[in-house]
PDB file of C-alpha atoms in Angstrom:
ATOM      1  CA  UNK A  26      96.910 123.123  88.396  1.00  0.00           C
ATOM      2  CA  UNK A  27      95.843 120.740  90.707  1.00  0.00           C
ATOM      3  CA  UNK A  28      95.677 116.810  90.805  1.00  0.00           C
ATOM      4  CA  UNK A  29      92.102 116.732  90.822  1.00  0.00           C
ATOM      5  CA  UNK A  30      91.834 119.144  87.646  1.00  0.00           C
ATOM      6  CA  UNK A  31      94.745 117.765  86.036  1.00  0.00           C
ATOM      7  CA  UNK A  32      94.264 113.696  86.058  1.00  0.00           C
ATOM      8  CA  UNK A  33      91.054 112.716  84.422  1.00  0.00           C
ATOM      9  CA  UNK A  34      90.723 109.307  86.448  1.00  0.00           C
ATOM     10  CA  UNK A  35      89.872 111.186  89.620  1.00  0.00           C
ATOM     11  CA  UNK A  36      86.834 112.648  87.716  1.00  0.00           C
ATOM     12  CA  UNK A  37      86.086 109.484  86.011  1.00  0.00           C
ATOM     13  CA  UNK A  38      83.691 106.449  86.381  1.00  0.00           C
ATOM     14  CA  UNK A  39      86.254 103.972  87.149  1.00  0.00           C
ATOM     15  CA  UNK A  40      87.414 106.133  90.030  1.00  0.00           C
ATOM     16  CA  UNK A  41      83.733 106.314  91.301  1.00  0.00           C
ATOM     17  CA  UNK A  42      83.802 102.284  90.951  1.00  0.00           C
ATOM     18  CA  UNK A  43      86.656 101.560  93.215  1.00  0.00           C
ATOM     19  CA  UNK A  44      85.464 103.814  96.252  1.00  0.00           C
ATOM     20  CA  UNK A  45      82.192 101.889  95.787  1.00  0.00           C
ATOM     21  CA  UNK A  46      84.340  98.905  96.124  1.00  0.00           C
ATOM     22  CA  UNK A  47      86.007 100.307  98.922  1.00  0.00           C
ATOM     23  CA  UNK A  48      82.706 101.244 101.027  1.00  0.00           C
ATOM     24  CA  UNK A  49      81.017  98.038 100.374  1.00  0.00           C
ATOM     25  CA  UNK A  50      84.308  95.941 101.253  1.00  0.00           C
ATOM     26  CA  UNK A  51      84.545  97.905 104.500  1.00  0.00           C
ATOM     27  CA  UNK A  52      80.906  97.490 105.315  1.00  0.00           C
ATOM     28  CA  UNK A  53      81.120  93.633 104.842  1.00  0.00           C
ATOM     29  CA  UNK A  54      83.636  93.990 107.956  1.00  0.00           C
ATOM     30  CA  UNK A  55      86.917  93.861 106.477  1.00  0.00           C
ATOM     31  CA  UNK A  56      89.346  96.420 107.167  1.00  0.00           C
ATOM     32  CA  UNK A  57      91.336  98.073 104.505  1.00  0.00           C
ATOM     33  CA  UNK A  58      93.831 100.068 104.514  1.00  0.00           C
ATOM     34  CA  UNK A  59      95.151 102.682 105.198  1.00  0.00           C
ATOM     35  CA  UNK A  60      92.515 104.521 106.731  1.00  0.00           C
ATOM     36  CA  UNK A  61      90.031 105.748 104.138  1.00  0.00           C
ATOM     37  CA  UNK A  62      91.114 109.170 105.403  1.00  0.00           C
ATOM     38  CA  UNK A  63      94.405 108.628 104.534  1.00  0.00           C
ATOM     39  CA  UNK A  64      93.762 107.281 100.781  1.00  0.00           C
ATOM     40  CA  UNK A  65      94.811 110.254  98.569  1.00  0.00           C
ATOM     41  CA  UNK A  66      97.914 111.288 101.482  1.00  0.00           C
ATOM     42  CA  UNK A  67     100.104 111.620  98.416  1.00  0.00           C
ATOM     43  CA  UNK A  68      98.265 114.210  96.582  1.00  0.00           C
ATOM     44  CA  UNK A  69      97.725 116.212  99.877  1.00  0.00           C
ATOM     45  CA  UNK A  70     101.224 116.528 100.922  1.00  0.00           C
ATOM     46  CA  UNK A  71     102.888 116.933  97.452  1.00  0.00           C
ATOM     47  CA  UNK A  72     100.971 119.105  95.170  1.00  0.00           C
ATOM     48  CA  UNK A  73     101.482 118.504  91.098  1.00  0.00           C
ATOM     49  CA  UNK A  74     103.580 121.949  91.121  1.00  0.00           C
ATOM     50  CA  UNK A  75     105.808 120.553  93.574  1.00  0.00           C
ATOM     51  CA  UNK A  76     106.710 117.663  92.754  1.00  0.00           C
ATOM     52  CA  UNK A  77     110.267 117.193  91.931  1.00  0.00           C
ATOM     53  CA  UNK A  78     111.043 113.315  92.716  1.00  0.00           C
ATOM     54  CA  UNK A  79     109.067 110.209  91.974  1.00  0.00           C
ATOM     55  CA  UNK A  80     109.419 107.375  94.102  1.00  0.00           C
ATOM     56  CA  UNK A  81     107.221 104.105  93.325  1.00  0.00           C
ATOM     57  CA  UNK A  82     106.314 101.739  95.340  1.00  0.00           C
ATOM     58  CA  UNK A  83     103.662  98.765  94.974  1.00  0.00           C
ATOM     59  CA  UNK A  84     101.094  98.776  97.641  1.00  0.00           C
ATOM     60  CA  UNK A  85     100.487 100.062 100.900  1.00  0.00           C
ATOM     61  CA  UNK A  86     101.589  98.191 104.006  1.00  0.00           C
ATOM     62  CA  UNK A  87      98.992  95.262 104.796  1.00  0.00           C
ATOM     63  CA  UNK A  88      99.755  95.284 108.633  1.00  0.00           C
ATOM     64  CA  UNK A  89      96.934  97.425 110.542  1.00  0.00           C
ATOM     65  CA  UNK A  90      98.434 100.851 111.362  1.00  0.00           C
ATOM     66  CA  UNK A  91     101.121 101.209 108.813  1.00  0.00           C
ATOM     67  CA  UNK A  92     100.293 102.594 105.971  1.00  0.00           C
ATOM     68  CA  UNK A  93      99.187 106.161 106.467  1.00  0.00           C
ATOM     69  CA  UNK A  94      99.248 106.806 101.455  1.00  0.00           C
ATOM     70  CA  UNK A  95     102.910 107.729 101.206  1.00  0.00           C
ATOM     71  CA  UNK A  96     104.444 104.768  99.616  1.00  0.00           C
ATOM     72  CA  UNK A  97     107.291 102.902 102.107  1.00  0.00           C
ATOM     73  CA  UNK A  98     106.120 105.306 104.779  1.00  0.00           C
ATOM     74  CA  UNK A  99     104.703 103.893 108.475  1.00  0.00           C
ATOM     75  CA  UNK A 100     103.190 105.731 111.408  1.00  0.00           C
ATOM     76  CA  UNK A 101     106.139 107.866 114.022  1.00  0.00           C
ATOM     77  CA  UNK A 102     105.016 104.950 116.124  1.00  0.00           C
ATOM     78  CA  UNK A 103     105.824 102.371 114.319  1.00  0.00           C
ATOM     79  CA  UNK A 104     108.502  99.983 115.918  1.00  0.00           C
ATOM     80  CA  UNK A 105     110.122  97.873 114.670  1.00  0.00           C
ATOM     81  CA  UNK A 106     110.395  99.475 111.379  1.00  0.00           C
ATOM     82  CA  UNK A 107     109.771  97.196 107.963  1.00  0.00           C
ATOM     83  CA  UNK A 108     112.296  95.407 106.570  1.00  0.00           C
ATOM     84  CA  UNK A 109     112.446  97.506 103.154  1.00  0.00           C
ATOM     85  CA  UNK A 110     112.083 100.453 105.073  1.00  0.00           C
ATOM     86  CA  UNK A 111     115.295  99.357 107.248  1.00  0.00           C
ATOM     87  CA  UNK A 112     117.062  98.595 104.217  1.00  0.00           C
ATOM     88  CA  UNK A 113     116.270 102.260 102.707  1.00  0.00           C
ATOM     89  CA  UNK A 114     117.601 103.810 105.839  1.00  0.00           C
ATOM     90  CA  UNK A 115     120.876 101.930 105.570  1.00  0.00           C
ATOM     91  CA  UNK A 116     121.492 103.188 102.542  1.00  0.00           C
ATOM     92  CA  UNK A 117     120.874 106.801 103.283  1.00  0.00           C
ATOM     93  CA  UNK A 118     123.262 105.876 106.421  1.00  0.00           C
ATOM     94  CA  UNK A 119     125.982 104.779 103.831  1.00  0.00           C
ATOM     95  CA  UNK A 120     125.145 107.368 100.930  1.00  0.00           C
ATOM     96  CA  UNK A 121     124.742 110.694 102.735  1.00  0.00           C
ATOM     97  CA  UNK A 122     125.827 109.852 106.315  1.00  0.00           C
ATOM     98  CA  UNK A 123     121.495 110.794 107.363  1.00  0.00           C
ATOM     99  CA  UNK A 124     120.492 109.024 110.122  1.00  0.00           C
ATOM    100  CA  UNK A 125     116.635 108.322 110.655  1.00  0.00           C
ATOM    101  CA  UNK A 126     114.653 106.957 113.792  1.00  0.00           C
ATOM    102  CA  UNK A 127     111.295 107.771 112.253  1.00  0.00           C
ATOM    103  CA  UNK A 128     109.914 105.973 109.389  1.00  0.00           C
ATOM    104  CA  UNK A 129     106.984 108.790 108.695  1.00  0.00           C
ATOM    105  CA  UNK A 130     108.082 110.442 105.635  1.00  0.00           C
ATOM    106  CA  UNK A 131     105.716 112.986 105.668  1.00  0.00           C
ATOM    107  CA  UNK A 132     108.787 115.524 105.519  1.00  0.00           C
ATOM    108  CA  UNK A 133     110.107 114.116 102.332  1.00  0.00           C
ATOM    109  CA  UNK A 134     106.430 114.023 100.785  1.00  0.00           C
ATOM    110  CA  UNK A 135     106.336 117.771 101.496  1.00  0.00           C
ATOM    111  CA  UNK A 136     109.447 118.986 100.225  1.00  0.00           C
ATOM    112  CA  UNK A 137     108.461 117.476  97.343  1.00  0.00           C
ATOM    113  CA  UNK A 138     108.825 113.806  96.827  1.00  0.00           C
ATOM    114  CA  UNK A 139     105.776 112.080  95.784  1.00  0.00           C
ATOM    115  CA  UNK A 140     105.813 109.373  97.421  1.00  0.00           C
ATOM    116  CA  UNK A 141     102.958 106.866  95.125  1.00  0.00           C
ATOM    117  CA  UNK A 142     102.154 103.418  95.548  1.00  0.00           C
ATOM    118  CA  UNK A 143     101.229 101.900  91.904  1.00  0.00           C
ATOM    119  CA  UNK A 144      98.000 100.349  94.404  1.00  0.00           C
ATOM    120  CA  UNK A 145      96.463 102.777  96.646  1.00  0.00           C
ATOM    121  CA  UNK A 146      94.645 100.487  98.771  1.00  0.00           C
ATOM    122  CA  UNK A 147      95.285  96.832 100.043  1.00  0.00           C
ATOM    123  CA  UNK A 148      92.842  94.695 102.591  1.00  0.00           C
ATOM    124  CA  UNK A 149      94.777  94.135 105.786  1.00  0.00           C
ATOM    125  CA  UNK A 150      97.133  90.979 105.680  1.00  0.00           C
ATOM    126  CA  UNK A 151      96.379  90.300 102.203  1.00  0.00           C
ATOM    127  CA  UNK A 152      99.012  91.759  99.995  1.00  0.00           C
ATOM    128  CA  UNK A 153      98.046  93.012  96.619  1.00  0.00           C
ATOM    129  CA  UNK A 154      94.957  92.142  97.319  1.00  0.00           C
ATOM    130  CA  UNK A 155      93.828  95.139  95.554  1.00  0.00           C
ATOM    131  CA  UNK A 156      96.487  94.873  92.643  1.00  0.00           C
ATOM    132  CA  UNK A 157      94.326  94.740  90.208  1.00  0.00           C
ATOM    133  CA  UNK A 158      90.738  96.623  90.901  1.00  0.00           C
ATOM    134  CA  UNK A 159      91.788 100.031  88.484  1.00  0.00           C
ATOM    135  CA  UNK A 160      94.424 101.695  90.253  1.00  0.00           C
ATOM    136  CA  UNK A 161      96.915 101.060  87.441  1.00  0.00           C
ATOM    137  CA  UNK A 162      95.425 103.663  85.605  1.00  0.00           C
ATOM    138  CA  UNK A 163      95.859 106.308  87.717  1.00  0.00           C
ATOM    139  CA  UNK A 164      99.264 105.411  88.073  1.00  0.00           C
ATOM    140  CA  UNK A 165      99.889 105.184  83.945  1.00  0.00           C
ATOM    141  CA  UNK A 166      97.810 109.015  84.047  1.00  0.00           C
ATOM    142  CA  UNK A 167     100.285 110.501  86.406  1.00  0.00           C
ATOM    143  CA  UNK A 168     103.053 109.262  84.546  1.00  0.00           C
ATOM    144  CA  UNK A 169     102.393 110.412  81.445  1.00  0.00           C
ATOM    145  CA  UNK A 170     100.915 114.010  82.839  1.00  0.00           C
ATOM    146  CA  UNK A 171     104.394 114.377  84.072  1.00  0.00           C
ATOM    147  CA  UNK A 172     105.812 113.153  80.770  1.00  0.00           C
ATOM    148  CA  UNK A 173     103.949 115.863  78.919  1.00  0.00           C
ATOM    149  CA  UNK A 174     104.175 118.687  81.341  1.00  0.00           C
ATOM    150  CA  UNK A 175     107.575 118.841  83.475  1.00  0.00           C
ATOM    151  CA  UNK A 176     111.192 117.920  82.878  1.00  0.00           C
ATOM    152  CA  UNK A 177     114.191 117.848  85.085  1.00  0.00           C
ATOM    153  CA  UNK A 178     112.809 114.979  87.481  1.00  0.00           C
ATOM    154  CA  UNK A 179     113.833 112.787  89.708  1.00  0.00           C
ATOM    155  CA  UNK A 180     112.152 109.032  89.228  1.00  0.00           C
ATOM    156  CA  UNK A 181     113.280 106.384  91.715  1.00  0.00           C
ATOM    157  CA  UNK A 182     112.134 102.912  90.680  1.00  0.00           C
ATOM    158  CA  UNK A 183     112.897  99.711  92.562  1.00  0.00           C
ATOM    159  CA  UNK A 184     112.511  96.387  91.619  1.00  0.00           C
ATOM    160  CA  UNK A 185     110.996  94.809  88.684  1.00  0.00           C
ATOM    161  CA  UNK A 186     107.409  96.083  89.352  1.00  0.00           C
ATOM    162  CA  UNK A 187     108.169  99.733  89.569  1.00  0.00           C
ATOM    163  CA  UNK A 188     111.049  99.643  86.255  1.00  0.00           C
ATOM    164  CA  UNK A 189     107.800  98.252  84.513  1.00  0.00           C
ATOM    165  CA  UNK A 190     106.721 101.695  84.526  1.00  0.00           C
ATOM    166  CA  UNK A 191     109.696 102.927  82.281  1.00  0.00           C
ATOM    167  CA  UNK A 192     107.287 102.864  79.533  1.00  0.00           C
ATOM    168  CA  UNK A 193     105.666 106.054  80.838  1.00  0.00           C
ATOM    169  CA  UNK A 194     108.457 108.016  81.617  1.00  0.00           C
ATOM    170  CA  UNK A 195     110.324 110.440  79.307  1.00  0.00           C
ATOM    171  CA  UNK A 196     113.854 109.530  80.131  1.00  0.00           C
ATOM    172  CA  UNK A 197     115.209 111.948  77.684  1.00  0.00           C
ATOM    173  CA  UNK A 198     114.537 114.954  80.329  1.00  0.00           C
ATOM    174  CA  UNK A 199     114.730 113.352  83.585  1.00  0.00           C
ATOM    175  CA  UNK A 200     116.776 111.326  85.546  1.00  0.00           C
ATOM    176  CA  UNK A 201     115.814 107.795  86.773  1.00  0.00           C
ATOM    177  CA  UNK A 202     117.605 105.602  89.179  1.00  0.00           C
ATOM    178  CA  UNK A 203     116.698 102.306  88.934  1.00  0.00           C
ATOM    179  CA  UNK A 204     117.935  99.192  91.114  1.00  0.00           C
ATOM    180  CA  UNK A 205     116.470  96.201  93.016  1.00  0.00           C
ATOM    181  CA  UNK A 206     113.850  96.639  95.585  1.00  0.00           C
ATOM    182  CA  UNK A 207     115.132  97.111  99.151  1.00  0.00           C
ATOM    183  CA  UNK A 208     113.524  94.198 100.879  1.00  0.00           C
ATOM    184  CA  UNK A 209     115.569  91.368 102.668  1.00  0.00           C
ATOM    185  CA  UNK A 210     114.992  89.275  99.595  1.00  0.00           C
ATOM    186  CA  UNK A 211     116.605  91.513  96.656  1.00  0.00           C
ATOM    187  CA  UNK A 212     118.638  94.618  98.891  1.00  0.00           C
ATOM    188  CA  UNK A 213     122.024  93.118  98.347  1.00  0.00           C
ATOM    189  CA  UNK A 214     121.382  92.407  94.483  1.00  0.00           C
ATOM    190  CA  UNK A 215     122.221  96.147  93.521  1.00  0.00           C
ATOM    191  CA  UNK A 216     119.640  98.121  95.889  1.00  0.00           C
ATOM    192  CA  UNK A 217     122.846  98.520  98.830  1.00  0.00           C
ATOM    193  CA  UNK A 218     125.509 100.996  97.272  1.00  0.00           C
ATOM    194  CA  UNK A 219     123.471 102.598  94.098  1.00  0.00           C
ATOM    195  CA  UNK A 220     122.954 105.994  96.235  1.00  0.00           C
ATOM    196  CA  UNK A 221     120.015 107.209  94.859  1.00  0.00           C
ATOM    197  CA  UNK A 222     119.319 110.247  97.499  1.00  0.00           C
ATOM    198  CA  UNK A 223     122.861 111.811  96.831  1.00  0.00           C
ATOM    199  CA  UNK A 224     122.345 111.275  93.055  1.00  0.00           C
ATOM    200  CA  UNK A 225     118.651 113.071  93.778  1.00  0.00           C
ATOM    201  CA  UNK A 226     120.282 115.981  95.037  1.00  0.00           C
ATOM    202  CA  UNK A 227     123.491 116.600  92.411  1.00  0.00           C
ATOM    203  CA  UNK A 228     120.514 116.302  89.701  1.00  0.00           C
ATOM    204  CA  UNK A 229     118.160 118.579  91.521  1.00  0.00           C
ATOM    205  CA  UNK A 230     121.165 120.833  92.160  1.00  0.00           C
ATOM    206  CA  UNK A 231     122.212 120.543  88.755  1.00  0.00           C
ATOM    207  CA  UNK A 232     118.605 121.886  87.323  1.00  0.00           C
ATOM    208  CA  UNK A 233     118.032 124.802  90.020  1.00  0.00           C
ATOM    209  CA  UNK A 234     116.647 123.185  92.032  1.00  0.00           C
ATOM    210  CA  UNK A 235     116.921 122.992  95.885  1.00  0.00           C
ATOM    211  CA  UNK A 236     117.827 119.285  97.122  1.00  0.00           C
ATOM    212  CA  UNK A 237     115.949 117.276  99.183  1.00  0.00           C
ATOM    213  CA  UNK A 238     116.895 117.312 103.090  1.00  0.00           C
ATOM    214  CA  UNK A 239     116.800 113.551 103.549  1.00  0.00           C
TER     215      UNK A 239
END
């Protein structure tokens, strides 16, 4: 099954109402982002039956050329990296001894890993500036699709905004790593040293499952 078929928001009016919003914010000259090509990346690259990690982030990047839909992802070209992104890097560094120059994570996306931002869209400099226009429902939809039709998942939530989504989640036949979010502000409260990619792959291992080449 595919996202399309299988999430009822992408079908719905709601849905219909935000790329309206979209189209008319563009054509009123601002510039939003990512790149309206680039809105549903996350479906693209990780199809439903592939999935086999969750991580959540909050919304895309607000600086122009960042965000290309894969949640904490930036462009190959990107230099200097983000902060949070930095911060995820050092752990893998420390965790499972991966070291990354690249922050596109278009390789993790495909090997499953879907990477989703709880916002898929954001006006440039303005962050969560599009918070609250629907896209909360698509993120509760997915959640509970995969809470009704797949076990043995990996969820990775950081920080307080992405835990809120608990709710949705059946914990029972998953795992899910929670800690703080890996910007500057919060890292060294519990994000640094809670290895989430090597505690991916034992689970994924675990259940059948071949791990994720970080």
């Amino acid at each position: 099954m595919e996202w399309l078929d299988a999430i009822e928001f992408f079908g719905s009016a709601k849905f219909r109402k935000i790329c309206g919003f979209l189209k008319a914010e563009r054509e009123a000259g601002k510039e939003i982002l990512p790149p309206r090509e680039f809105l549903l990346h996350a479906f693209v690259l990780t199809p439903l039956d592939k999935v086999k990690v969750v991580i959540l982030g909050q919304d895309p990047y607000p600086t122009p050329g960042h965000a290309r839909g894969l949640c904490f992802s930036v462009t190959s070209e990107t230099s200097p990296l983000p902060k949070s992104l930095q911060n995820i890097f050092k752990e893998l560094r420390d965790d499972c001894g991966v070291t990354r120059v690249s922050g596109d994570l278009s390789d993790w996306a495909e090997q499953g890993v879907l990477l989703l931002n709880t916002a898929l869209s954001v006006e440039a400099h303005k962050p969560a500036s599009h918070s609250s226009i629907g896209w909360s429902i698509l993120t509760r939809e997915i959640l509970e699709f995969l809470h009704e039709h797949t076990e043995h998942l990996v969820y990775i939530l950081w920080g307080k905004h992405a835990i809120q989504k608990l709710i949705y989640i059946n914990q029972s036949d998953n795992l899910v790593i929670t800690s703080s979010h890996p910007s500057p502000l919060s890292a060294h409260r519990g994000f640094f040293g809670s290895k989430p990619f090597s505690r991916t792959n034992k689970y994924l291992i675990e259940h059948g499952k071949e791990p994720i080449e970080w």
